Short mmCIF file of C-alpha atoms in Angstrom, two decimals:
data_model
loop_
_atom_site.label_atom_id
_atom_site.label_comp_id
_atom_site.label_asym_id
_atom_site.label_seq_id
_atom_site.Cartn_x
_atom_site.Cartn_y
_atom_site.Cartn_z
CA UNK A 1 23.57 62.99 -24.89
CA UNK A 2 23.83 62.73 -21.00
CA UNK A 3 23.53 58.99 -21.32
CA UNK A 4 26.00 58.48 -23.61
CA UNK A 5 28.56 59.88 -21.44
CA UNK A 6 27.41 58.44 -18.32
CA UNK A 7 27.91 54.97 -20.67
CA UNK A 8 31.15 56.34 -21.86
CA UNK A 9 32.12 57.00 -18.29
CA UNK A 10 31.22 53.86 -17.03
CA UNK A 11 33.06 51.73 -19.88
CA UNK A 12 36.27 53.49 -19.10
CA UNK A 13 35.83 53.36 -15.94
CA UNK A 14 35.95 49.25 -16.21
CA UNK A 15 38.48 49.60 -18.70
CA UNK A 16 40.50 50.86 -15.73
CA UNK A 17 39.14 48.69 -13.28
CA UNK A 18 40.17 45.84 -15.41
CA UNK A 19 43.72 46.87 -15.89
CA UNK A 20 44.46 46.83 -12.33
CA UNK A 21 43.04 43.34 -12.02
CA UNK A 22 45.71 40.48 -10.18
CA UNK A 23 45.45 37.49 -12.57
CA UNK A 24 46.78 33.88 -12.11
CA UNK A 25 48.04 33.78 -15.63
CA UNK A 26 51.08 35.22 -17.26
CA UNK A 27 51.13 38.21 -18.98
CA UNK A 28 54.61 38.17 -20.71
CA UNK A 29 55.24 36.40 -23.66
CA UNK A 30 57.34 33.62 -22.04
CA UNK A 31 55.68 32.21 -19.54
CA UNK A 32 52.09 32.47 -21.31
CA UNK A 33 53.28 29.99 -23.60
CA UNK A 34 51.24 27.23 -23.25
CA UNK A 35 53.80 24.81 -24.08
CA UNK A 36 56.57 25.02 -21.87
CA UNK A 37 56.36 22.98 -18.14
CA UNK A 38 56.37 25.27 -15.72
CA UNK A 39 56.77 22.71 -13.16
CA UNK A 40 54.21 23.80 -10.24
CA UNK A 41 55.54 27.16 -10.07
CA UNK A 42 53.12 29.87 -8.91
CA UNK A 43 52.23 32.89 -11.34
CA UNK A 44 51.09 36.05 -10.23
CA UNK A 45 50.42 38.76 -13.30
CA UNK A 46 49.50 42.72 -13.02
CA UNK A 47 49.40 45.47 -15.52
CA UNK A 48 49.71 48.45 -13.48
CA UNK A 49 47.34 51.22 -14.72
CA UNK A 50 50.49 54.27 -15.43
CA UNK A 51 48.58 57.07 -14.68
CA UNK A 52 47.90 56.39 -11.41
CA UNK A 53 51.50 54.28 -10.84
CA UNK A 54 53.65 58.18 -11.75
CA UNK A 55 52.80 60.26 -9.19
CA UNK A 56 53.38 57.59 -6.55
CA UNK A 57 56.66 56.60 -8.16
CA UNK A 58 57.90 59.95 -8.37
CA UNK A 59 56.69 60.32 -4.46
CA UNK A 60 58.49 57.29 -3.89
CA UNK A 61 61.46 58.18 -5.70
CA UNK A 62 61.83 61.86 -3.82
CA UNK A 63 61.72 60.18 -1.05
CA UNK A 64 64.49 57.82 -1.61
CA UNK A 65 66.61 61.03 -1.84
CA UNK A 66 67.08 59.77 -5.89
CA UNK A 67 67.88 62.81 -8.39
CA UNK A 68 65.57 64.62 -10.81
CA UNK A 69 66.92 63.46 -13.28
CA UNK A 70 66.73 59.45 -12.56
CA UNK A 71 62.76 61.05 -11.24
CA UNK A 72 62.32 62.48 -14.87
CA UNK A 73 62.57 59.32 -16.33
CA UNK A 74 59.20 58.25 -15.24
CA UNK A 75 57.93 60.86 -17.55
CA UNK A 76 58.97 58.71 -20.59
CA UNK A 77 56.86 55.13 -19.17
CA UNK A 78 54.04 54.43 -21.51
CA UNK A 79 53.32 50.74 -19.72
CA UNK A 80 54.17 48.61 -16.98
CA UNK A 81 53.45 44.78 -16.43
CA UNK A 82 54.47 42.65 -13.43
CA UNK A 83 55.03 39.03 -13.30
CA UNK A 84 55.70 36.98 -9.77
CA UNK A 85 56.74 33.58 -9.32
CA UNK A 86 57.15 31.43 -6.71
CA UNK A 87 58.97 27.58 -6.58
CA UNK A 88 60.60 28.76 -9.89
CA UNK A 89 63.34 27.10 -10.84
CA UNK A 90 67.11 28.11 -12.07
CA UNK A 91 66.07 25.76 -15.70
CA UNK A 92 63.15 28.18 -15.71
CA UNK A 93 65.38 31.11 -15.69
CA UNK A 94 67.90 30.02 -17.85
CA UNK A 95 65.30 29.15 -20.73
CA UNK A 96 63.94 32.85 -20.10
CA UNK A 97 67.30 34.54 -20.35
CA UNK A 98 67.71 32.19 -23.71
CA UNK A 99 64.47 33.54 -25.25
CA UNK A 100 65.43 37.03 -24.18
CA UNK A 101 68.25 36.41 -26.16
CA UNK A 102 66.94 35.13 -29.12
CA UNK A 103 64.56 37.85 -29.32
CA UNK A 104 67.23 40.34 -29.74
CA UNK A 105 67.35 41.49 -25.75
CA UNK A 106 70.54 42.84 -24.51
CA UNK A 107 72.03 42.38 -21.41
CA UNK A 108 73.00 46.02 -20.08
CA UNK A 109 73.50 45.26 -16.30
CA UNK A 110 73.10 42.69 -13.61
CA UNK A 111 73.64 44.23 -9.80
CA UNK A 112 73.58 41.84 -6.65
CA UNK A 113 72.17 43.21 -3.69
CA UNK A 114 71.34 40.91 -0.20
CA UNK A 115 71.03 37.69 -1.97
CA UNK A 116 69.39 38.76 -4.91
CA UNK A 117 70.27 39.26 -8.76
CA UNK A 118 68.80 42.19 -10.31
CA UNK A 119 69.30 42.07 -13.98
CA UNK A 120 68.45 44.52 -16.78
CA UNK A 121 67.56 43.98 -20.04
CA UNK A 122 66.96 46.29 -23.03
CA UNK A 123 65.33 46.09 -26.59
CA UNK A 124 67.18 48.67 -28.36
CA UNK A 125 66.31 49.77 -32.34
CA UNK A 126 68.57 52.62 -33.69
CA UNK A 127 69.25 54.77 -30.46
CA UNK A 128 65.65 54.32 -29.40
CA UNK A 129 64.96 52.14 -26.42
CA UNK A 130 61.50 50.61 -26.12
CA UNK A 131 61.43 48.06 -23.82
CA UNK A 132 63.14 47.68 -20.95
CA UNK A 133 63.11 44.09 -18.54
CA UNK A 134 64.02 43.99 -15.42
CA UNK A 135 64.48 40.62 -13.51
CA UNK A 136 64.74 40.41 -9.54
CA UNK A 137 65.59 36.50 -8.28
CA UNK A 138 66.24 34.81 -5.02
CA UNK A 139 66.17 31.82 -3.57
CA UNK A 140 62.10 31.94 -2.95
CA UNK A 141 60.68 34.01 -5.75
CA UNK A 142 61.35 35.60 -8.97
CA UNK A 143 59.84 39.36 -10.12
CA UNK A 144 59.50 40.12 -13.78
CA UNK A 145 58.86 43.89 -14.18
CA UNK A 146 58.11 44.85 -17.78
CA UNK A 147 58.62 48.64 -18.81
CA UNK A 148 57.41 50.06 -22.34
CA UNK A 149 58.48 53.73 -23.10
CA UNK A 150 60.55 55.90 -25.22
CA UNK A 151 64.40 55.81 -23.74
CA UNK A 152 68.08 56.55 -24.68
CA UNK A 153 71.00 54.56 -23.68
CA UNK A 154 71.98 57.32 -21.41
CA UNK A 155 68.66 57.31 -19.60
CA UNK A 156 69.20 54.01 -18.91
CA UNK A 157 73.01 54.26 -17.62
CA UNK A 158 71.96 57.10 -15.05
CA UNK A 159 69.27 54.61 -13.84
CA UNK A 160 71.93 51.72 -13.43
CA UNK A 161 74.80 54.16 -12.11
CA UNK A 162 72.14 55.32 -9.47
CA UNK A 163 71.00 52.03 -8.22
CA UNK A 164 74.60 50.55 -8.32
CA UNK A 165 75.50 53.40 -6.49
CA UNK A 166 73.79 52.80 -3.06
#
């Protein structure tokens, strides 16, 4: 009995391990298609393990003087994946923002801050929100943040109308 916890144990604990691994290859649907030319841009990919990403978030978050209600919204995150790139190009985007429309993505807010675009997409069914995009691009580098979770429209708003308002 003893050893098959101590395998159990160790089996999640590489499970966890694994999910906090940097890769070189894409993990969104876009970009880890092998057929379109990426063109020498640089891909940097992380699932970030939510568990351990909510308490430091919600730190974070108090710390930015943010509200508890903007902090409760890290309650409803079931996943988070991360995409960088760097010598992307503006085709690159473009094609992106295309398949996010085809694939029934709505465009709920784009904010400019310093230089860069921060845009937000949503995935909405009924008045449930399960995915939520968020792009961040510059001259250099692009971000691609990928939130799963269970969220309403308002949720969303008070997370737009708190960024947009600093």
């Amino acid at each position: 009995m003893k050893t098959l916890r101590h395998i159990s144990l160790a089996l999640f604990t590489i499970g966890m391990l694994q999910s906090c691994m940097v890769s070189g290859k894409p993990n969104m649907e876009f970009f880890s298609d092998s057929g379109y030319d990426f063109k020498g841009a640089k891909m940097t990919s992380f699932n970030v393990p939510v568990f351990l990403a909510k308490p430091y978030i919600k730190r974070a978050l108090r710390e930015d003087g943010e509200s508890e209600e903007v902090i409760s919204l890290v309650k409803k995150v079931s996943k988070i994946k991360i995409l960088t790139i760097e010598n992307g190009s503006r085709e690159m985007l473009k094609d992106y923002t295309q398949y996010l429309n085809n694939h029934d993505y709505e465009d709920w807010a784009t904010i400019k801050h310093d230089g860069e675009n921060v845009n937000v997409r949503v995935k909405q069914n009924g008045d449930a929100i399960k995915n939520m995009l968020f792009t961040v691009n510059s001259d250099k580098e692009m971000v691609f943040v990928d939130v799963k979770g269970n969220f309403t429209a308002e949720d969303i708003s008070k997370m737009i109308n708190s960024v947009s308002n600093k």
